Amino acid sequence: MCGRYATTRSNADLSQFFEAVDVAEPLRPSWNVAPTDPVPLVRMSQRDAARVVDSARWGLVPPWAPDLRGGARMINARAETVATLRSFAPSFARRRCLIPADGWFEWVRTSGKQKQAYYMTPGDGTPLAFAGLWSAWGPESVLTCSVVTTAAIGGLTRVHDRMPLILPADRWADWLAGGGEPEELLRPLSERDLEAIEVRPVGSDVGNVRNNGPALVEPVAEVTLF
């Protein structure tokens, strides 16, 4: 999975959708989230004894890291190794979260150095819940997070060999609870379920992190790649 996605729902909308308490500072909607940007997440809070909407820096930084700089390289955690790698295993065991998203971006090389950007998003416009991990770093307990990725399936293999691990609502509680069997927790959606994901060609402006706004996810003329 590439390092860009969109998340535009308000705190109030996310609280309602995920049946969670809002404890986060309001974030601006972003159609071009990049590594180290602040993003919303949903996690379990012992203090609130409830599911909460919170915010974190995208790119997990383990508590033992010397500084936050390494987070830019840890935006994604592979499902195949997330339960065993020192960087991710403690969070996988005890600090799992949901990362709300409208969709995500990938780029496909067309010819030479030319690339076509694609946006993957539910055809019915409902939010996605990426499987995620979180951790707190430093004396100020800076929250950081990663998206769990898995091998792409079905039509999504046309644009990339990886995809985010998307969790349907009936799996949220088990994912957030901690513990559980890794094989079941990390099970991807079926090809049939993934047919609801639209693969949409979009313009090149999304390639620049300075660009933002809903125009970035609007479809452009279909490009024949395959």
Short mmCIF file of C-alpha atoms in Angstrom, two decimals:
data_model
loop_
_atom_site.label_atom_id
_atom_site.label_comp_id
_atom_site.label_asym_id
_atom_site.label_seq_id
_atom_site.Cartn_x
_atom_site.Cartn_y
_atom_site.Cartn_z
CA MET A 1 0.00 0.00 0.00
CA CYS A 2 1.25 3.44 -0.89
CA GLY A 3 1.68 6.23 1.61
CA ARG A 4 -1.41 8.30 0.80
CA TYR A 5 -5.04 8.08 1.76
CA ALA A 6 -8.07 10.29 2.39
CA THR A 7 -9.95 10.82 5.65
CA THR A 8 -12.51 13.62 5.68
CA ARG A 9 -15.21 12.76 8.24
CA SER A 10 -15.70 15.05 11.23
CA ASN A 11 -15.12 13.92 14.81
CA ALA A 12 -18.88 13.89 15.33
CA ASP A 13 -19.48 11.72 12.26
CA LEU A 14 -16.75 9.28 13.29
CA SER A 15 -18.06 9.08 16.86
CA GLN A 16 -21.50 8.18 15.57
CA PHE A 17 -20.30 5.72 12.94
CA PHE A 18 -17.95 3.85 15.28
CA GLU A 19 -20.14 4.26 18.41
CA ALA A 20 -17.25 5.94 20.20
CA VAL A 21 -16.58 8.83 22.58
CA ASP A 22 -14.79 11.80 21.00
CA VAL A 23 -11.61 12.70 22.92
CA ALA A 24 -9.60 14.09 19.99
CA GLU A 25 -8.73 17.61 18.95
CA PRO A 26 -10.73 18.38 15.80
CA LEU A 27 -8.73 17.57 12.67
CA ARG A 28 -9.13 19.16 9.29
CA PRO A 29 -10.44 16.87 6.56
CA SER A 30 -7.66 15.67 4.28
CA TRP A 31 -7.91 14.19 0.81
CA ASN A 32 -4.12 13.70 0.69
CA VAL A 33 -2.86 12.30 3.99
CA ALA A 34 0.91 11.79 3.96
CA PRO A 35 3.31 10.10 6.42
CA THR A 36 3.66 11.86 9.81
CA ASP A 37 0.39 13.78 9.30
CA PRO A 38 -2.09 13.77 12.21
CA VAL A 39 -4.93 11.33 11.54
CA PRO A 40 -8.02 10.12 13.39
CA LEU A 41 -8.17 6.66 14.91
CA VAL A 42 -10.53 4.63 17.05
CA ARG A 43 -9.14 2.74 20.05
CA MET A 44 -10.20 1.35 23.40
CA SER A 45 -9.56 3.63 26.38
CA GLN A 46 -9.22 2.22 29.86
CA ARG A 47 -9.68 5.68 31.36
CA ASP A 48 -12.97 6.23 29.53
CA ALA A 49 -13.94 2.55 29.69
CA ALA A 50 -15.13 2.91 26.13
CA ARG A 51 -14.24 3.04 22.47
CA VAL A 52 -12.85 6.53 21.70
CA VAL A 53 -12.10 8.64 18.64
CA ASP A 54 -8.56 9.95 19.10
CA SER A 55 -5.82 11.36 16.88
CA ALA A 56 -2.29 10.18 16.22
CA ARG A 57 0.76 10.85 14.08
CA TRP A 58 0.80 8.48 11.06
CA GLY A 59 3.92 6.35 11.38
CA LEU A 60 4.29 4.19 14.48
CA VAL A 61 7.20 4.98 16.77
CA PRO A 62 7.96 2.29 19.39
CA PRO A 63 8.52 3.50 22.97
CA TRP A 64 12.19 2.51 22.79
CA ALA A 65 12.95 4.61 19.68
CA PRO A 66 15.36 7.55 20.33
CA ASP A 67 13.13 10.08 18.54
CA LEU A 68 10.08 10.42 16.29
CA ARG A 69 11.97 10.55 12.99
CA GLY A 70 11.69 6.84 12.27
CA GLY A 71 7.91 7.01 12.12
CA ALA A 72 7.93 8.08 8.46
CA ARG A 73 9.28 4.62 7.58
CA MET A 74 6.70 2.77 9.70
CA ILE A 75 3.38 3.94 8.30
CA ASN A 76 2.46 0.37 7.37
CA ALA A 77 2.83 -2.96 9.18
CA ARG A 78 2.74 -6.17 7.13
CA ALA A 79 0.16 -8.70 8.32
CA GLU A 80 2.64 -11.51 7.69
CA THR A 81 5.09 -10.22 10.34
CA VAL A 82 3.11 -7.84 12.55
CA ALA A 83 2.77 -10.37 15.38
CA THR A 84 6.50 -11.10 15.56
CA LEU A 85 8.49 -7.98 14.68
CA ARG A 86 9.87 -6.16 17.70
CA SER A 87 8.61 -2.82 16.36
CA PHE A 88 4.99 -3.92 16.01
CA ALA A 89 4.38 -7.05 18.12
CA PRO A 90 3.64 -5.28 21.44
CA SER A 91 1.10 -3.00 19.76
CA PHE A 92 -0.44 -5.91 17.87
CA ALA A 93 -0.93 -7.76 21.16
CA ARG A 94 -2.32 -4.86 23.23
CA ARG A 95 -2.78 -1.62 21.28
CA ARG A 96 -4.85 -2.23 18.17
CA CYS A 97 -7.02 0.45 16.60
CA LEU A 98 -9.23 1.26 13.64
CA ILE A 99 -8.05 3.93 11.20
CA PRO A 100 -11.00 5.60 9.44
CA ALA A 101 -10.54 6.33 5.75
CA ASP A 102 -12.59 7.37 2.75
CA GLY A 103 -10.18 5.55 0.43
CA TRP A 104 -6.52 5.17 -0.51
CA PHE A 105 -4.24 5.92 -3.46
CA GLU A 106 -1.86 3.88 -5.59
CA TRP A 107 0.16 4.68 -8.69
CA VAL A 108 0.60 2.45 -11.75
CA ARG A 109 3.38 3.01 -14.27
CA THR A 110 1.95 3.49 -17.75
CA SER A 111 5.01 4.02 -19.96
CA GLY A 112 8.49 5.30 -19.28
CA LYS A 113 8.35 7.51 -16.20
CA GLN A 114 4.63 8.22 -16.53
CA LYS A 115 2.33 7.01 -13.75
CA GLN A 116 -1.43 6.96 -13.38
CA ALA A 117 -2.88 7.63 -9.93
CA TYR A 118 -5.79 5.49 -8.73
CA TYR A 119 -8.14 6.00 -5.81
CA MET A 120 -9.74 3.00 -4.14
CA THR A 121 -12.99 3.83 -2.33
CA PRO A 122 -16.32 2.14 -1.48
CA GLY A 123 -18.79 2.64 -4.29
CA ASP A 124 -21.56 3.54 -1.82
CA GLY A 125 -19.50 6.23 -0.08
CA THR A 126 -19.40 4.56 3.35
CA PRO A 127 -16.23 4.96 5.46
CA LEU A 128 -13.58 2.26 5.60
CA ALA A 129 -12.00 0.95 8.79
CA PHE A 130 -8.35 0.03 8.24
CA ALA A 131 -6.85 -2.33 10.81
CA GLY A 132 -4.28 -0.30 12.72
CA LEU A 133 -1.82 -0.29 15.60
CA TRP A 134 -0.97 2.54 17.96
CA SER A 135 1.76 3.35 20.43
CA ALA A 136 2.69 6.21 22.77
CA TRP A 137 6.16 7.72 22.58
CA GLY A 138 8.16 9.93 24.93
CA PRO A 139 7.38 11.82 28.14
CA GLU A 140 4.44 13.59 26.45
CA SER A 141 2.98 10.26 25.26
CA VAL A 142 2.78 11.27 21.61
CA LEU A 143 0.35 8.87 19.94
CA THR A 144 1.56 7.30 16.70
CA CYS A 145 -0.03 4.67 14.46
CA SER A 146 0.44 2.30 11.53
CA VAL A 147 -1.93 0.75 9.00
CA VAL A 148 -1.82 -3.05 8.76
CA THR A 149 -1.48 -4.21 5.15
CA THR A 150 -1.98 -7.57 3.49
CA ALA A 151 -1.58 -9.12 0.04
CA ALA A 152 -3.91 -7.58 -2.54
CA ILE A 153 -6.83 -9.70 -3.73
CA GLY A 154 -8.98 -9.81 -6.85
CA GLY A 155 -9.25 -6.67 -8.94
CA LEU A 156 -7.08 -4.69 -6.53
CA THR A 157 -4.02 -6.62 -7.76
CA ARG A 158 -4.24 -4.52 -10.95
CA VAL A 159 -2.89 -1.49 -9.13
CA HIS A 160 -0.66 -2.89 -6.37
CA ASP A 161 0.40 -6.14 -4.72
CA ARG A 162 -0.58 -4.83 -1.26
CA MET A 163 -3.75 -3.36 0.21
CA PRO A 164 -4.86 -2.19 3.65
CA LEU A 165 -6.44 -4.80 5.88
CA ILE A 166 -10.05 -3.62 5.87
CA LEU A 167 -12.27 -4.67 8.78
CA PRO A 168 -16.08 -4.92 8.54
CA ALA A 169 -18.14 -3.75 11.50
CA ASP A 170 -18.69 -7.26 12.86
CA ARG A 171 -14.92 -7.63 13.42
CA TRP A 172 -14.25 -4.29 15.12
CA ALA A 173 -14.85 -5.47 18.67
CA ASP A 174 -12.48 -8.45 18.42
CA TRP A 175 -9.78 -6.33 16.79
CA LEU A 176 -9.96 -3.65 19.47
CA ALA A 177 -10.16 -6.08 22.38
CA GLY A 178 -6.55 -7.27 22.33
CA GLY A 179 -5.48 -10.92 22.37
CA GLY A 180 -7.15 -13.32 19.97
CA GLU A 181 -5.86 -15.62 17.25
CA PRO A 182 -3.61 -13.79 14.75
CA GLU A 183 -4.78 -15.93 11.82
CA GLU A 184 -8.41 -14.91 12.35
CA LEU A 185 -7.66 -11.29 13.26
CA LEU A 186 -5.56 -10.80 10.13
CA ARG A 187 -7.96 -12.50 7.71
CA PRO A 188 -8.59 -10.26 4.68
CA LEU A 189 -11.96 -9.58 3.15
CA SER A 190 -13.13 -11.99 0.47
CA GLU A 191 -12.88 -11.17 -3.24
CA ARG A 192 -16.65 -10.83 -3.28
CA ASP A 193 -16.60 -8.26 -0.47
CA LEU A 194 -13.83 -6.32 -2.21
CA GLU A 195 -15.96 -5.97 -5.34
CA ALA A 196 -17.62 -3.07 -3.50
CA ILE A 197 -14.35 -1.13 -3.78
CA GLU A 198 -14.25 1.17 -6.79
CA VAL A 199 -10.87 1.53 -8.54
CA ARG A 200 -11.02 5.10 -9.83
CA PRO A 201 -8.43 6.85 -12.04
CA VAL A 202 -7.68 10.33 -10.66
CA GLY A 203 -5.52 13.26 -11.65
CA SER A 204 -1.82 13.75 -11.02
CA ASP A 205 -2.26 16.55 -8.45
CA VAL A 206 -2.46 14.03 -5.64
CA GLY A 207 1.25 13.33 -6.20
CA ASN A 208 2.10 16.64 -4.50
CA VAL A 209 1.50 16.67 -0.73
CA ARG A 210 0.84 20.42 -0.90
CA ASN A 211 -2.35 19.74 -2.83
CA ASN A 212 -5.57 19.00 -1.00
CA GLY A 213 -9.31 19.17 -1.50
CA PRO A 214 -12.11 17.01 -2.91
CA ALA A 215 -10.96 17.51 -6.51
CA LEU A 216 -8.12 15.07 -5.81
CA VAL A 217 -10.53 12.13 -5.65
CA GLU A 218 -12.69 13.07 -8.62
CA PRO A 219 -12.47 10.59 -11.51
CA VAL A 220 -10.65 11.49 -14.72
CA ALA A 221 -10.95 9.97 -18.18
CA GLU A 222 -10.42 6.21 -18.08
CA VAL A 223 -6.88 5.13 -18.89
CA THR A 224 -6.30 1.71 -20.48
CA LEU A 225 -3.50 -0.01 -18.63
CA PHE A 226 -4.24 -3.69 -18.82
#
